[in-house]
Short mmCIF file of C-alpha atoms in Angstrom, two decimals:
data_model
loop_
_atom_site.label_atom_id
_atom_site.label_comp_id
_atom_site.label_asym_id
_atom_site.label_seq_id
_atom_site.Cartn_x
_atom_site.Cartn_y
_atom_site.Cartn_z
CA MET A 1 0.29 -0.04 -0.22
CA ASN A 2 0.87 3.43 -0.47
CA ALA A 3 0.70 6.10 1.78
CA LEU A 4 2.53 8.67 3.05
CA ALA A 5 4.22 8.71 6.56
CA TRP A 6 5.40 11.30 8.72
CA ASP A 7 8.60 11.08 8.71
CA ALA A 8 9.29 13.16 13.08
CA GLU A 9 13.28 13.35 12.01
CA ASN A 10 13.08 15.78 8.67
CA ARG A 11 9.48 16.91 9.97
CA ARG A 12 7.80 16.19 6.87
CA TYR A 13 6.49 13.71 5.02
CA THR A 14 7.62 10.82 2.74
CA ARG A 15 6.65 8.40 1.04
CA ARG A 16 6.24 4.47 1.71
CA VAL A 17 5.99 2.33 -0.18
CA GLU A 18 5.20 -1.65 1.14
CA ASP A 19 6.28 -4.89 -0.73
CA PRO A 20 4.18 -6.07 -3.26
CA LEU A 21 4.76 -9.41 -1.94
CA THR A 22 3.07 -8.25 1.44
CA GLN A 23 -0.20 -6.96 -0.09
CA GLU A 24 -1.10 -9.72 -2.19
CA VAL A 25 -4.13 -10.32 0.25
CA ASP A 26 -5.82 -7.34 0.38
CA TYR A 27 -4.96 -7.27 -3.84
CA ALA A 28 -7.01 -9.78 -3.31
CA ILE A 29 -9.85 -8.37 -0.96
CA ALA A 30 -9.58 -5.12 -2.61
CA ARG A 31 -10.18 -6.81 -6.16
CA ILE A 32 -13.31 -8.87 -4.91
CA ALA A 33 -14.57 -5.77 -3.05
CA TYR A 34 -14.63 -3.65 -6.64
CA ASP A 35 -15.60 -6.34 -8.45
CA ALA A 36 -18.99 -6.48 -5.62
CA ILE A 37 -19.64 -3.46 -5.62
CA THR A 38 -19.62 -2.77 -10.20
CA LEU A 39 -21.54 -5.90 -9.81
CA LEU A 40 -24.23 -4.24 -7.27
CA THR A 41 -24.12 -1.14 -8.87
CA GLY A 42 -23.52 -1.76 -12.82
CA GLU A 43 -26.16 -2.68 -15.56
CA GLU A 44 -26.75 -5.89 -14.72
CA ALA A 45 -27.94 -5.73 -10.89
CA ASP A 46 -30.86 -5.94 -11.54
CA LYS A 47 -30.80 -10.26 -13.45
CA LEU A 48 -29.18 -10.89 -9.95
CA SER A 49 -31.79 -13.10 -8.28
CA GLU A 50 -32.28 -16.16 -5.72
CA CYS A 51 -31.00 -19.97 -6.82
CA GLU A 52 -35.03 -21.38 -6.56
CA ALA A 53 -33.53 -24.79 -5.51
CA PRO A 54 -35.22 -24.41 -1.94
CA ASP A 55 -32.38 -25.55 0.09
CA CYS A 56 -29.44 -23.56 -1.55
CA ASP A 57 -28.92 -19.74 -0.92
CA ARG A 58 -26.37 -18.83 -4.29
CA ILE A 59 -26.88 -15.80 -5.80
CA MET A 60 -26.43 -15.63 -9.53
CA LEU A 61 -26.18 -13.41 -12.42
CA ARG A 62 -29.06 -14.35 -14.80
CA THR A 63 -27.36 -14.73 -18.30
CA HIS A 64 -30.81 -16.22 -19.78
CA ALA A 65 -34.37 -15.19 -19.01
CA ARG A 66 -35.32 -18.96 -18.13
CA ARG A 67 -32.44 -20.01 -15.71
CA ARG A 68 -33.76 -20.67 -12.55
CA TRP A 69 -30.94 -22.33 -10.75
CA CYS A 70 -27.62 -21.70 -9.89
CA SER A 71 -25.82 -24.87 -11.04
CA VAL A 72 -26.92 -27.37 -12.65
CA ARG A 73 -26.17 -29.56 -9.71
CA CYS A 74 -29.03 -27.38 -8.03
CA GLY A 75 -31.75 -28.33 -11.26
CA ASP A 76 -30.30 -31.51 -11.46
CA ARG A 77 -31.73 -32.41 -7.51
CA ILE A 78 -34.83 -30.18 -8.47
CA ARG A 79 -35.36 -32.22 -11.43
CA ALA A 80 -34.60 -35.73 -9.98
CA ALA A 81 -36.97 -34.52 -6.52
CA ARG A 82 -39.65 -33.75 -9.49
CA SER A 83 -39.25 -36.89 -11.32
CA TYR A 84 -38.86 -39.34 -8.50
CA GLU A 85 -42.23 -37.38 -6.87
CA ARG A 86 -44.46 -37.73 -10.71
CA LYS A 87 -43.39 -42.01 -10.16
CA ARG A 88 -44.72 -42.64 -6.49
CA ALA A 89 -47.36 -41.06 -7.74
CA GLN A 90 -47.94 -43.05 -10.72
CA ALA A 91 -46.82 -45.73 -8.42
CA GLU A 92 -49.93 -45.23 -6.20
CA GLY A 93 -53.07 -44.70 -8.66
CA ASP A 94 -51.97 -48.04 -10.21
#
C-alpha cells in the first residue's frame, strides 16, 4: 500500500511503499470488493436473482431469462426430485 508517513526527524511527509508480495491478500480482497460493488451497482444489477432451489441460498446472475438455478447441480437435484415424485404418484395410482 502506498502511504504518506510523517518523518518526525526530518519534519516532513515521506512516501512509504511496501513490498508488493506482502500485499497480495489485501489486493485480492480489494479486487473482490471492487467487483462486488461494480456488480451490485452496475447495469447488470437487475439480473441478480436468488437460486430457486429450496435449500440453496446462493445468488446468481441470470444470463438467460429462463435460468432458475445457480448451477447444474441445483437444477439436477430439483428435476430428480420432481421425477421421483411423479413416479411415486404413478405407483400409488396404479
